[in-house]
mmCIF file of C-alpha atoms and ligand atoms in Angstrom:
data_model
loop_
_atom_site.group_PDB
_atom_site.id
_atom_site.type_symbol
_atom_site.label_atom_id
_atom_site.label_comp_id
_atom_site.label_asym_id
_atom_site.label_seq_id
_atom_site.Cartn_x
_atom_site.Cartn_y
_atom_site.Cartn_z
ATOM 1 C CA MET A 1 18.829 -19.949 -7.405
ATOM 2 C CA LYS A 2 18.237 -16.749 -5.495
ATOM 3 C CA ALA A 3 15.225 -16.419 -3.184
ATOM 4 C CA LEU A 4 13.074 -13.341 -2.602
ATOM 5 C CA ARG A 5 13.750 -11.707 0.742
ATOM 6 C CA GLN A 6 11.131 -12.352 3.413
ATOM 7 C CA THR A 7 10.195 -9.135 5.159
ATOM 8 C CA TRP A 8 7.585 -7.934 7.624
ATOM 9 C CA ARG A 9 5.933 -4.553 8.042
ATOM 10 C CA TRP A 10 6.556 -3.004 11.425
ATOM 11 C CA PHE A 11 4.860 0.280 12.323
ATOM 12 C CA GLY A 12 7.535 1.237 14.852
ATOM 13 C CA PRO A 13 7.859 1.061 18.640
ATOM 14 C CA ASN A 14 4.078 1.393 19.188
ATOM 15 C CA ASP A 15 3.257 -1.602 16.988
ATOM 16 C CA PRO A 16 1.604 -4.301 19.131
ATOM 17 C CA VAL A 17 3.742 -6.817 17.221
ATOM 18 C CA SER A 18 7.258 -6.387 18.617
ATOM 19 C CA LEU A 19 10.599 -6.865 16.873
ATOM 20 C CA GLN A 20 11.156 -9.862 19.135
ATOM 21 C CA ASP A 21 7.866 -11.355 17.861
ATOM 22 C CA ILE A 22 8.903 -10.670 14.287
ATOM 23 C CA ARG A 23 12.153 -12.582 14.696
ATOM 24 C CA GLN A 24 10.058 -15.622 15.597
ATOM 25 C CA THR A 25 8.029 -15.374 12.383
ATOM 26 C CA GLY A 26 11.108 -16.243 10.371
ATOM 27 C CA ALA A 27 11.103 -12.885 8.584
ATOM 28 C CA GLU A 28 14.599 -11.786 7.635
ATOM 29 C CA GLY A 29 14.027 -8.080 7.351
ATOM 30 C CA ILE A 30 11.773 -5.178 8.212
ATOM 31 C CA VAL A 31 9.641 -2.757 6.243
ATOM 32 C CA SER A 32 9.154 0.405 8.285
ATOM 33 C CA ALA A 33 8.680 4.150 8.217
ATOM 34 C CA LEU A 34 8.907 7.137 10.543
ATOM 35 C CA HIS A 35 5.129 7.421 10.766
ATOM 36 C CA HIS A 36 5.280 10.161 13.395
ATOM 37 C CA VAL A 37 6.938 12.621 10.999
ATOM 38 C CA PRO A 38 4.157 14.782 9.484
ATOM 39 C CA HIS A 39 3.594 14.157 5.764
ATOM 40 C CA GLY A 40 6.106 16.095 3.706
ATOM 41 C CA GLU A 41 8.518 17.024 6.497
ATOM 42 C CA VAL A 42 12.168 15.961 6.356
ATOM 43 C CA TRP A 43 13.230 12.643 7.881
ATOM 44 C CA THR A 44 16.432 13.525 9.678
ATOM 45 C CA TYR A 45 19.510 11.333 9.445
ATOM 46 C CA GLU A 46 19.563 10.998 13.252
ATOM 47 C CA GLU A 47 16.012 9.663 13.422
ATOM 48 C CA ILE A 48 16.583 7.262 10.556
ATOM 49 C CA ILE A 49 19.738 5.871 12.159
ATOM 50 C CA GLU A 50 17.981 5.501 15.498
ATOM 51 C CA ARG A 51 15.233 3.404 13.887
ATOM 52 C CA LYS A 52 17.808 1.396 11.931
ATOM 53 C CA LYS A 53 19.854 0.616 15.039
ATOM 54 C CA LEU A 54 16.765 -0.439 16.934
ATOM 55 C CA ILE A 55 15.855 -2.891 14.170
ATOM 56 C CA GLU A 56 19.403 -4.198 13.960
ATOM 57 C CA SER A 57 19.571 -4.738 17.708
ATOM 58 C CA TYR A 58 17.124 -7.616 17.084
ATOM 59 C CA GLN A 59 19.356 -9.117 14.385
ATOM 60 C CA LEU A 60 16.968 -7.891 11.707
ATOM 61 C CA THR A 61 17.700 -5.506 8.840
ATOM 62 C CA TRP A 62 15.685 -2.517 7.671
ATOM 63 C CA ASP A 63 15.258 -3.541 4.047
ATOM 64 C CA VAL A 64 12.478 -1.336 2.751
ATOM 65 C CA VAL A 65 11.057 2.067 3.618
ATOM 66 C CA GLU A 66 7.259 2.175 3.399
ATOM 67 C CA SER A 67 6.270 4.883 2.856
ATOM 68 C CA VAL A 68 7.854 8.277 2.455
ATOM 69 C CA THR A 69 4.481 9.922 1.966
ATOM 70 C CA ILE A 70 4.061 12.518 -0.761
ATOM 71 C CA HIS A 71 2.624 15.826 0.375
ATOM 72 C CA GLU A 72 -0.782 16.636 -1.152
ATOM 73 C CA GLU A 73 0.626 19.864 -2.657
ATOM 74 C CA ILE A 74 3.012 17.761 -4.746
ATOM 75 C CA LYS A 75 0.121 15.608 -5.985
ATOM 76 C CA THR A 76 -1.949 18.664 -6.878
ATOM 77 C CA ARG A 77 1.080 20.732 -7.963
ATOM 78 C CA THR A 78 -0.154 23.725 -6.005
ATOM 79 C CA GLY A 79 1.159 25.887 -3.170
ATOM 80 C CA ASP A 80 4.772 25.298 -2.200
ATOM 81 C CA TYR A 81 5.128 22.045 -4.138
ATOM 82 C CA MET A 82 8.724 22.807 -5.130
ATOM 83 C CA GLY A 83 9.576 23.319 -1.458
ATOM 84 C CA TRP A 84 7.987 19.958 -0.595
ATOM 85 C CA ILE A 85 9.954 18.277 -3.384
ATOM 86 C CA GLU A 86 13.174 19.745 -1.943
ATOM 87 C CA LYS A 87 12.230 18.330 1.456
ATOM 88 C CA TYR A 88 11.493 14.964 -0.132
ATOM 89 C CA LYS A 89 14.938 14.970 -1.719
ATOM 90 C CA GLU A 90 16.476 15.811 1.621
ATOM 91 C CA SER A 91 14.768 12.783 3.179
ATOM 92 C CA LEU A 92 16.009 10.623 0.293
ATOM 93 C CA ARG A 93 19.576 11.842 0.819
ATOM 94 C CA ASN A 94 19.365 11.063 4.529
ATOM 95 C CA LEU A 95 17.909 7.611 3.866
ATOM 96 C CA ALA A 96 20.655 6.802 1.356
ATOM 97 C CA LYS A 97 23.323 8.038 3.750
ATOM 98 C CA ALA A 98 21.935 5.661 6.380
ATOM 99 C CA GLY A 99 22.218 2.769 3.920
ATOM 100 C CA LEU A 100 18.542 2.362 3.004
ATOM 101 C CA ARG A 101 17.867 1.404 -0.617
ATOM 102 C CA VAL A 102 14.199 0.705 -1.440
ATOM 103 C CA ILE A 103 11.688 3.524 -0.987
ATOM 104 C CA THR A 104 7.950 2.887 -1.296
ATOM 105 C CA TYR A 105 5.417 5.654 -1.885
ATOM 106 C CA ASN A 106 2.011 6.068 -3.441
ATOM 107 C CA PHE A 107 0.227 8.744 -5.426
ATOM 108 C CA MET A 108 -3.332 8.146 -4.205
ATOM 109 C CA PRO A 109 -5.155 11.447 -3.867
ATOM 110 C CA VAL A 110 -6.431 12.272 -0.360
ATOM 111 C CA ASN A 111 -6.920 8.782 1.085
ATOM 112 C CA ASP A 112 -4.448 5.904 1.264
ATOM 113 C CA TRP A 113 -6.010 2.396 1.170
ATOM 114 C CA THR A 114 -9.791 2.353 1.567
ATOM 115 C CA ARG A 115 -12.032 -0.334 3.073
ATOM 116 C CA THR A 116 -15.587 -0.318 4.393
ATOM 117 C CA GLN A 117 -15.256 -3.073 7.014
ATOM 118 C CA LEU A 118 -12.306 -4.223 9.102
ATOM 119 C CA ASP A 119 -13.867 -7.281 10.754
ATOM 120 C CA TYR A 120 -15.606 -9.189 7.958
ATOM 121 C CA LEU A 121 -16.376 -12.614 9.375
ATOM 122 C CA MET A 122 -14.880 -15.559 7.495
ATOM 123 C CA PRO A 123 -16.473 -19.022 7.676
ATOM 124 C CA ASP A 124 -13.612 -20.231 9.930
ATOM 125 C CA GLY A 125 -14.258 -17.462 12.499
ATOM 126 C CA SER A 126 -11.294 -15.288 11.528
ATOM 127 C CA LYS A 127 -11.827 -11.676 10.438
ATOM 128 C CA ALA A 128 -10.820 -10.023 7.194
ATOM 129 C CA LEU A 129 -10.830 -6.585 5.586
ATOM 130 C CA TYR A 130 -13.680 -5.916 3.185
ATOM 131 C CA PHE A 131 -14.668 -3.389 0.534
ATOM 132 C CA ASN A 132 -18.324 -2.932 -0.349
ATOM 133 C CA TRP A 133 -19.568 -0.420 -2.921
ATOM 134 C CA VAL A 134 -22.922 0.184 -1.210
ATOM 135 C CA ASP A 135 -21.220 1.106 2.058
ATOM 136 C CA LEU A 136 -18.793 3.350 0.223
ATOM 137 C CA ALA A 137 -21.796 5.069 -1.375
ATOM 138 C CA VAL A 138 -23.426 5.475 2.080
ATOM 139 C CA PHE A 139 -20.254 7.163 3.291
ATOM 140 C CA ASP A 140 -19.886 9.298 0.189
ATOM 141 C CA ILE A 141 -23.507 10.404 -0.259
ATOM 142 C CA TYR A 142 -24.743 10.660 3.352
ATOM 143 C CA ILE A 143 -21.699 11.173 5.575
ATOM 144 C CA LEU A 144 -19.262 13.068 3.387
ATOM 145 C CA GLN A 145 -22.143 14.578 1.408
ATOM 146 C CA ARG A 146 -19.865 15.165 -1.529
ATOM 147 C CA ASN A 147 -21.402 17.321 -4.253
ATOM 148 C CA ASN A 148 -23.115 15.216 -6.833
ATOM 149 C CA ALA A 149 -21.769 12.041 -5.195
ATOM 150 C CA ALA A 150 -24.704 9.901 -6.374
ATOM 151 C CA ALA A 151 -23.645 10.482 -9.983
ATOM 152 C CA SER A 152 -20.505 8.412 -9.346
ATOM 153 C CA TYR A 153 -22.475 5.199 -8.781
ATOM 154 C CA PRO A 154 -24.792 3.022 -10.843
ATOM 155 C CA GLU A 155 -28.442 3.592 -9.995
ATOM 156 C CA HIS A 156 -28.937 0.302 -8.159
ATOM 157 C CA ILE A 157 -26.066 1.155 -5.784
ATOM 158 C CA VAL A 158 -27.610 4.552 -5.046
ATOM 159 C CA THR A 159 -30.965 2.887 -4.292
ATOM 160 C CA GLU A 160 -29.395 0.237 -2.077
ATOM 161 C CA ALA A 161 -27.337 2.896 -0.305
ATOM 162 C CA ALA A 162 -30.506 4.836 0.524
ATOM 163 C CA THR A 163 -32.096 1.755 2.074
ATOM 164 C CA ARG A 164 -28.960 0.809 3.964
ATOM 165 C CA HIS A 165 -28.476 4.364 5.217
ATOM 166 C CA ALA A 166 -32.052 4.436 6.522
ATOM 167 C CA GLY A 167 -31.355 1.237 8.464
ATOM 168 C CA TYR A 168 -28.059 2.386 10.003
ATOM 169 C CA ALA A 169 -28.059 3.942 13.478
ATOM 170 C CA GLN A 170 -25.861 7.018 14.009
ATOM 171 C CA GLU A 171 -23.326 4.808 15.767
ATOM 172 C CA GLN A 172 -23.026 2.590 12.716
ATOM 173 C CA LEU A 173 -22.555 5.610 10.480
ATOM 174 C CA ASP A 174 -19.817 6.987 12.735
ATOM 175 C CA HIS A 175 -18.153 3.601 12.709
ATOM 176 C CA LEU A 176 -18.299 3.406 8.906
ATOM 177 C CA ALA A 177 -16.724 6.854 8.624
ATOM 178 C CA GLY A 178 -13.894 5.775 10.938
ATOM 179 C CA VAL A 179 -13.267 2.691 8.830
ATOM 180 C CA VAL A 180 -13.221 4.493 5.473
ATOM 181 C CA MET A 181 -10.862 7.147 6.827
ATOM 182 C CA PHE A 182 -8.782 4.715 8.907
ATOM 183 C CA GLY A 183 -5.489 5.538 7.176
ATOM 184 C CA ILE A 184 -2.130 4.371 8.457
ATOM 185 C CA PRO A 185 -1.510 3.478 12.123
ATOM 186 C CA GLY A 186 0.556 6.102 13.901
ATOM 187 C CA GLU A 187 -0.327 8.844 11.418
ATOM 188 C CA GLN A 188 -2.654 11.773 11.925
ATOM 189 C CA LYS A 189 -6.356 10.858 11.739
ATOM 190 C CA VAL A 190 -8.554 12.550 9.162
ATOM 191 C CA THR A 191 -12.008 13.963 9.977
ATOM 192 C CA VAL A 192 -14.939 14.317 7.587
ATOM 193 C CA GLU A 193 -14.291 18.089 7.430
ATOM 194 C CA ASN A 194 -10.573 17.538 6.627
ATOM 195 C CA MET A 195 -11.558 15.136 3.925
ATOM 196 C CA ARG A 196 -14.046 17.538 2.337
ATOM 197 C CA GLU A 197 -11.426 20.237 2.309
ATOM 198 C CA LYS A 198 -8.794 17.914 0.822
ATOM 199 C CA LEU A 199 -11.222 16.678 -1.821
ATOM 200 C CA SER A 200 -12.044 20.217 -2.903
ATOM 201 C CA ARG A 201 -8.416 20.637 -3.956
ATOM 202 C CA TYR A 202 -8.985 18.035 -6.660
ATOM 203 C CA ASP A 203 -11.964 19.788 -8.216
ATOM 204 C CA HIS A 204 -10.010 20.622 -11.358
ATOM 205 C CA ILE A 205 -7.667 17.653 -11.377
ATOM 206 C CA ASN A 206 -8.562 14.845 -13.711
ATOM 207 C CA ALA A 207 -6.534 11.691 -14.359
ATOM 208 C CA ASP A 208 -4.397 13.338 -17.051
ATOM 209 C CA VAL A 209 -3.458 16.257 -14.834
ATOM 210 C CA LEU A 210 -2.653 13.938 -11.930
ATOM 211 C CA ARG A 211 -0.537 11.768 -14.247
ATOM 212 C CA GLY A 212 1.349 14.844 -15.377
ATOM 213 C CA ASN A 213 1.971 15.778 -11.745
ATOM 214 C CA LEU A 214 3.344 12.308 -10.989
ATOM 215 C CA VAL A 215 5.664 12.416 -13.997
ATOM 216 C CA PHE A 216 6.851 15.898 -13.014
ATOM 217 C CA PHE A 217 7.576 14.708 -9.477
ATOM 218 C CA LEU A 218 9.470 11.654 -10.763
ATOM 219 C CA GLN A 219 11.498 13.789 -13.151
ATOM 220 C CA GLN A 220 12.535 15.912 -10.194
ATOM 221 C CA ILE A 221 13.630 13.082 -7.920
ATOM 222 C CA THR A 222 14.800 10.153 -10.089
ATOM 223 C CA PRO A 223 18.141 11.664 -11.186
ATOM 224 C CA LEU A 224 19.019 12.030 -7.509
ATOM 225 C CA CYS A 225 17.791 8.500 -6.740
ATOM 226 C CA ASP A 226 19.881 7.110 -9.609
ATOM 227 C CA GLU A 227 22.919 8.872 -8.218
ATOM 228 C CA LEU A 228 22.266 7.662 -4.659
ATOM 229 C CA GLY A 229 21.520 4.079 -5.760
ATOM 230 C CA LEU A 230 17.958 4.238 -4.445
ATOM 231 C CA GLN A 231 15.124 2.163 -5.890
ATOM 232 C CA LEU A 232 11.689 3.769 -5.863
ATOM 233 C CA ALA A 233 8.593 1.592 -5.633
ATOM 234 C CA ILE A 234 5.210 3.158 -6.353
ATOM 235 C CA HIS A 235 2.367 1.368 -4.621
ATOM 236 C CA PRO A 236 -0.796 0.811 -6.676
ATOM 237 C CA ASP A 237 -4.092 2.424 -5.781
ATOM 238 C CA ASP A 238 -6.074 0.377 -3.317
ATOM 239 C CA PRO A 239 -8.738 -0.364 -4.430
ATOM 240 C CA PRO A 240 -7.626 0.033 -8.058
ATOM 241 C CA MET A 241 -10.602 2.130 -9.153
ATOM 242 C CA ASP A 242 -11.661 5.766 -9.047
ATOM 243 C CA ILE A 243 -13.359 6.429 -5.714
ATOM 244 C CA LEU A 244 -14.968 9.447 -4.046
ATOM 245 C CA GLY A 245 -14.841 11.288 -7.356
ATOM 246 C CA LEU A 246 -11.037 11.178 -7.335
ATOM 247 C CA PRO A 247 -8.907 10.100 -10.265
ATOM 248 C CA ARG A 248 -6.736 7.051 -9.657
ATOM 249 C CA ILE A 249 -3.779 6.561 -11.949
ATOM 250 C CA VAL A 250 -1.937 3.461 -10.667
ATOM 251 C CA LYS A 251 -4.488 0.733 -11.144
ATOM 252 C CA ASN A 252 -3.656 -1.477 -14.124
ATOM 253 C CA MET A 253 -0.981 -2.526 -16.610
ATOM 254 C CA ASP A 254 -1.447 0.526 -18.835
ATOM 255 C CA ASP A 255 -0.948 2.840 -15.862
ATOM 256 C CA LEU A 256 2.164 1.022 -14.671
ATOM 257 C CA GLN A 257 3.578 0.860 -18.185
ATOM 258 C CA PHE A 258 2.978 4.589 -18.583
ATOM 259 C CA ILE A 259 4.825 5.295 -15.339
ATOM 260 C CA VAL A 260 7.906 3.250 -16.239
ATOM 261 C CA ASP A 261 7.965 4.462 -19.852
ATOM 262 C CA SER A 262 7.490 8.151 -19.041
ATOM 263 C CA VAL A 263 10.446 8.262 -16.682
ATOM 264 C CA PRO A 264 13.020 5.726 -17.849
ATOM 265 C CA ASN A 265 15.533 6.396 -15.045
ATOM 266 C CA LYS A 266 16.598 3.136 -13.461
ATOM 267 C CA SER A 267 15.480 4.171 -9.978
ATOM 268 C CA ASN A 268 11.870 4.484 -11.161
ATOM 269 C CA GLY A 269 10.089 1.261 -10.236
ATOM 270 C CA ILE A 270 7.040 -0.487 -8.882
ATOM 271 C CA CYS A 271 5.815 -1.990 -5.639
ATOM 272 C CA PHE A 272 3.947 -4.954 -7.085
ATOM 273 C CA CYS A 273 1.022 -5.294 -4.668
ATOM 274 C CA THR A 274 -1.002 -8.349 -5.659
ATOM 275 C CA GLY A 275 -3.728 -7.450 -3.191
ATOM 276 C CA SER A 276 -4.387 -4.005 -4.614
ATOM 277 C CA LEU A 277 -4.034 -4.902 -8.286
ATOM 278 C CA GLY A 278 -5.910 -8.195 -7.826
ATOM 279 C CA ALA A 279 -9.164 -6.456 -6.906
ATOM 280 C CA ASN A 280 -9.546 -5.448 -10.572
ATOM 281 C CA PRO A 281 -10.804 -8.460 -12.579
ATOM 282 C CA ASN A 282 -9.043 -7.212 -15.720
ATOM 283 C CA ASN A 283 -5.599 -7.372 -14.155
ATOM 284 C CA ASN A 284 -3.751 -10.560 -15.040
ATOM 285 C CA LEU A 285 -1.139 -10.529 -12.311
ATOM 286 C CA PRO A 286 1.373 -13.151 -13.492
ATOM 287 C CA GLU A 287 1.403 -11.519 -16.918
ATOM 288 C CA MET A 288 1.833 -8.058 -15.393
ATOM 289 C CA ALA A 289 4.750 -9.254 -13.282
ATOM 290 C CA ARG A 290 6.389 -10.731 -16.376
ATOM 291 C CA LYS A 291 5.939 -7.499 -18.338
ATOM 292 C CA LEU A 292 7.192 -5.234 -15.565
ATOM 293 C CA GLY A 293 10.181 -7.498 -14.951
ATOM 294 C CA THR A 294 13.116 -5.822 -13.254
ATOM 295 C CA ARG A 295 11.092 -2.634 -12.748
ATOM 296 C CA ILE A 296 9.587 -4.452 -9.784
ATOM 297 C CA HIS A 297 11.571 -3.212 -6.811
ATOM 298 C CA PHE A 298 9.388 -4.558 -4.005
ATOM 299 C CA THR A 299 6.309 -6.742 -3.674
ATOM 300 C CA HIS A 300 3.323 -7.169 -1.377
ATOM 301 C CA LEU A 301 1.803 -10.636 -1.542
ATOM 302 C CA ARG A 302 -1.866 -10.840 -0.638
ATOM 303 C CA ASN A 303 -5.045 -12.209 -2.173
ATOM 304 C CA THR A 304 -8.560 -10.894 -2.644
ATOM 305 C CA LYS A 305 -11.834 -12.557 -3.554
ATOM 306 C CA ARG A 306 -14.303 -10.540 -5.608
ATOM 307 C CA ASP A 307 -18.034 -11.022 -6.011
ATOM 308 C CA ALA A 308 -20.061 -10.273 -9.142
ATOM 309 C CA ALA A 309 -20.802 -6.723 -7.941
ATOM 310 C CA GLY A 310 -17.102 -5.843 -7.586
ATOM 311 C CA ASN A 311 -17.060 -5.991 -3.773
ATOM 312 C CA PHE A 312 -14.110 -7.930 -2.375
ATOM 313 C CA PHE A 313 -12.737 -9.377 0.827
ATOM 314 C CA GLU A 314 -9.149 -10.256 1.622
ATOM 315 C CA ASP A 315 -8.781 -13.998 1.356
ATOM 316 C CA ASP A 316 -6.050 -16.318 2.639
ATOM 317 C CA HIS A 317 -2.741 -15.650 0.905
ATOM 318 C CA LEU A 318 -2.920 -18.771 -1.257
ATOM 319 C CA ALA A 319 -6.690 -18.606 -1.846
ATOM 320 C CA GLY A 320 -8.699 -15.918 -3.649
ATOM 321 C CA ASP A 321 -8.686 -14.786 -7.262
ATOM 322 C CA THR A 322 -4.950 -14.394 -7.755
ATOM 323 C CA ASP A 323 -2.865 -17.409 -8.697
ATOM 324 C CA MET A 324 -0.155 -16.884 -6.089
ATOM 325 C CA TYR A 325 1.896 -19.808 -7.364
ATOM 326 C CA ALA A 326 2.097 -18.255 -10.828
ATOM 327 C CA VAL A 327 2.939 -14.813 -9.404
ATOM 328 C CA VAL A 328 5.713 -16.082 -7.128
ATOM 329 C CA LYS A 329 7.124 -18.086 -10.036
ATOM 330 C CA GLU A 330 7.333 -14.933 -12.168
ATOM 331 C CA LEU A 331 8.879 -12.958 -9.331
ATOM 332 C CA LEU A 332 11.496 -15.633 -8.761
ATOM 333 C CA ALA A 333 12.382 -15.568 -12.450
ATOM 334 C CA ILE A 334 12.883 -11.784 -12.166
ATOM 335 C CA GLN A 335 14.948 -12.272 -9.012
ATOM 336 C CA GLN A 336 17.444 -14.374 -10.974
ATOM 337 C CA GLU A 337 18.106 -11.397 -13.259
ATOM 338 C CA VAL A 338 19.026 -8.785 -10.661
ATOM 339 C CA PRO A 339 21.902 -8.607 -8.189
ATOM 340 C CA GLN A 340 19.902 -7.167 -5.265
ATOM 341 C CA GLN A 341 17.425 -9.290 -3.389
ATOM 342 C CA ILE A 342 13.822 -8.261 -4.092
ATOM 343 C CA SER A 343 11.849 -8.107 -0.851
ATOM 344 C CA PHE A 344 8.331 -9.354 -0.423
ATOM 345 C CA ARG A 345 6.155 -9.019 2.619
ATOM 346 C CA PRO A 346 3.049 -11.013 3.465
ATOM 347 C CA ASP A 347 0.599 -8.177 3.107
ATOM 348 C CA HIS A 348 -2.268 -8.114 5.594
ATOM 349 C CA GLY A 349 -3.598 -11.270 7.178
ATOM 350 C CA HIS A 350 -6.751 -12.356 8.929
ATOM 351 C CA GLN A 351 -7.295 -11.556 12.560
ATOM 352 C CA MET A 352 -7.358 -15.069 13.974
ATOM 353 C CA ILE A 353 -6.713 -17.310 16.979
ATOM 354 C CA ASP A 354 -5.432 -15.317 20.001
ATOM 355 C CA ASP A 355 -5.304 -12.115 17.985
ATOM 356 C CA LEU A 356 -9.119 -12.060 17.945
ATOM 357 C CA ASN A 357 -8.996 -10.932 21.568
ATOM 358 C CA LYS A 358 -6.296 -8.326 21.134
ATOM 359 C CA VAL A 359 -6.160 -4.790 19.874
ATOM 360 C CA THR A 360 -4.369 -5.116 16.557
ATOM 361 C CA ASN A 361 -3.687 -2.867 13.582
ATOM 362 C CA PRO A 362 -6.325 -3.850 10.991
ATOM 363 C CA GLY A 363 -4.732 -6.187 8.474
ATOM 364 C CA TYR A 364 -1.507 -6.217 10.455
ATOM 365 C CA SER A 365 -2.108 -8.605 13.331
ATOM 366 C CA CYS A 366 0.633 -11.164 13.889
ATOM 367 C CA ILE A 367 -0.850 -14.614 13.455
ATOM 368 C CA GLY A 368 -2.644 -14.076 10.137
ATOM 369 C CA ARG A 369 0.480 -12.642 8.588
ATOM 370 C CA LEU A 370 2.571 -15.394 10.153
ATOM 371 C CA ARG A 371 0.336 -17.883 8.336
ATOM 372 C CA GLY A 372 0.740 -15.969 5.063
ATOM 373 C CA LEU A 373 4.505 -15.718 5.438
ATOM 374 C CA ALA A 374 4.826 -19.413 6.225
ATOM 375 C CA GLU A 375 2.681 -20.413 3.261
ATOM 376 C CA ILE A 376 4.569 -18.189 0.855
ATOM 377 C CA ARG A 377 7.911 -19.331 2.257
ATOM 378 C CA GLY A 378 6.946 -22.933 1.511
ATOM 379 C CA LEU A 379 5.637 -22.008 -1.913
ATOM 380 C CA GLN A 380 8.866 -20.197 -2.723
ATOM 381 C CA LEU A 381 11.012 -23.094 -1.531
ATOM 382 C CA GLY A 382 9.049 -25.541 -3.681
ATOM 383 C CA ILE A 383 9.325 -23.370 -6.779
ATOM 384 C CA LEU A 384 13.031 -22.745 -6.241
ATOM 385 C CA ARG A 385 13.743 -26.454 -5.835
ATOM 386 C CA ASN A 386 11.854 -27.094 -9.008
ATOM 387 C CA MET A 387 13.678 -24.352 -10.916
ATOM 388 C CA GLY A 388 16.998 -25.794 -9.836
ATOM 389 C CA ASN A 389 15.764 -29.318 -10.596
ATOM 390 C CA GLN A 390 16.803 -30.642 -7.218
HETATM 391 C C1 LIG B 401 -2.002 -0.949 3.299
HETATM 392 C C2 LIG B 401 -0.761 -0.622 2.594
HETATM 393 C C3 LIG B 401 -0.710 0.788 2.065
HETATM 394 C C4 LIG B 401 0.684 1.107 1.609
HETATM 395 C C5 LIG B 401 0.891 2.487 1.073
HETATM 396 C C6 LIG B 401 2.195 2.565 0.336
HETATM 397 O O1 LIG B 401 -2.042 -1.883 3.998
HETATM 398 O O2 LIG B 401 -0.441 -1.555 1.635
HETATM 399 O O3 LIG B 401 -1.062 1.645 3.058
HETATM 400 O O4 LIG B 401 1.566 0.997 2.668
HETATM 401 O O5 LIG B 401 -0.131 2.844 0.257
HETATM 402 O O6 LIG B 401 2.508 3.876 0.046
#
């Protein structure tokens, strides 16, 4: 019985969690990216090899690239999008030449993952990431001041947002803006003005247009990926709903099915992120994993807990709304069908114990993820033993 590979996201040399620390977590491999390269620019072979050697000098392997970010002009199919696609291909060639195989990316317009609070207090004193619709509406209507923003929310949210906004001091509003636009550690920070400008480029882009742009992009790069033996893994939208008036097209089974069916090339696959997909109550994750099968090229294991209003916090890896046992069981069944090891990483974790007094990357402190990895490792071992009847 083959196990899933246990990996760990490392943001590079500036990550407060070092490669030496990661070895002690029991992770076998690393998920990393050249975050300092501006979005869209070529990742040179030299830089890739340097990062790879650094990882290997700690007896770890660089198993997954997350992410090679897609330039906004590719998503909107405007400006020099063909030039950006050529640069993307160049990066893919360099990654393949360096021996990398799995490439994660996402097609979220403007903002990567979005939360409204990074230190949501759990009953045990640890801190979690949180998404709240009223706070998002405060950001959208009063800070971003997006045209017609209020029309995107049910009336009661708009009313609550007005009250909450009136009670927030300027400092709290600035803090909220920083949280919503937090982005990826080590990458360029976005300001409210940048965001307004970026949003305006989507004025005429609805979900169908964006879907067409994704398919076009995949048609351009998958033949090359097939040839190079690369496996692409599109990350779902997080949260899996339309936000800030932007279309989101990677949020449920229909979306994922459309992506794999529209571009049948074998390199075209999914990053099955249980945390992102799990925030939508209509997503049945074990069933989705079974349906996607060997199209799953990489997985993020994380759990969320929703309330009746659709707000959610990130729960412990084995708690929350997603049946992690059932998901891991499906993934292990898929693993038995493919020759390459499918990597998973414990995605996010609570800020807890000593990490509460440290500066950590939100969601990516050491001890919370260490807990998640250890729990999933045990879960996997138990399932594997059971599958092998020993
Ligand atoms: C957040 C992450 C995402 C993810 C990218 C993949 O913690 O899961 O930022 O890395 O969206 O492209």
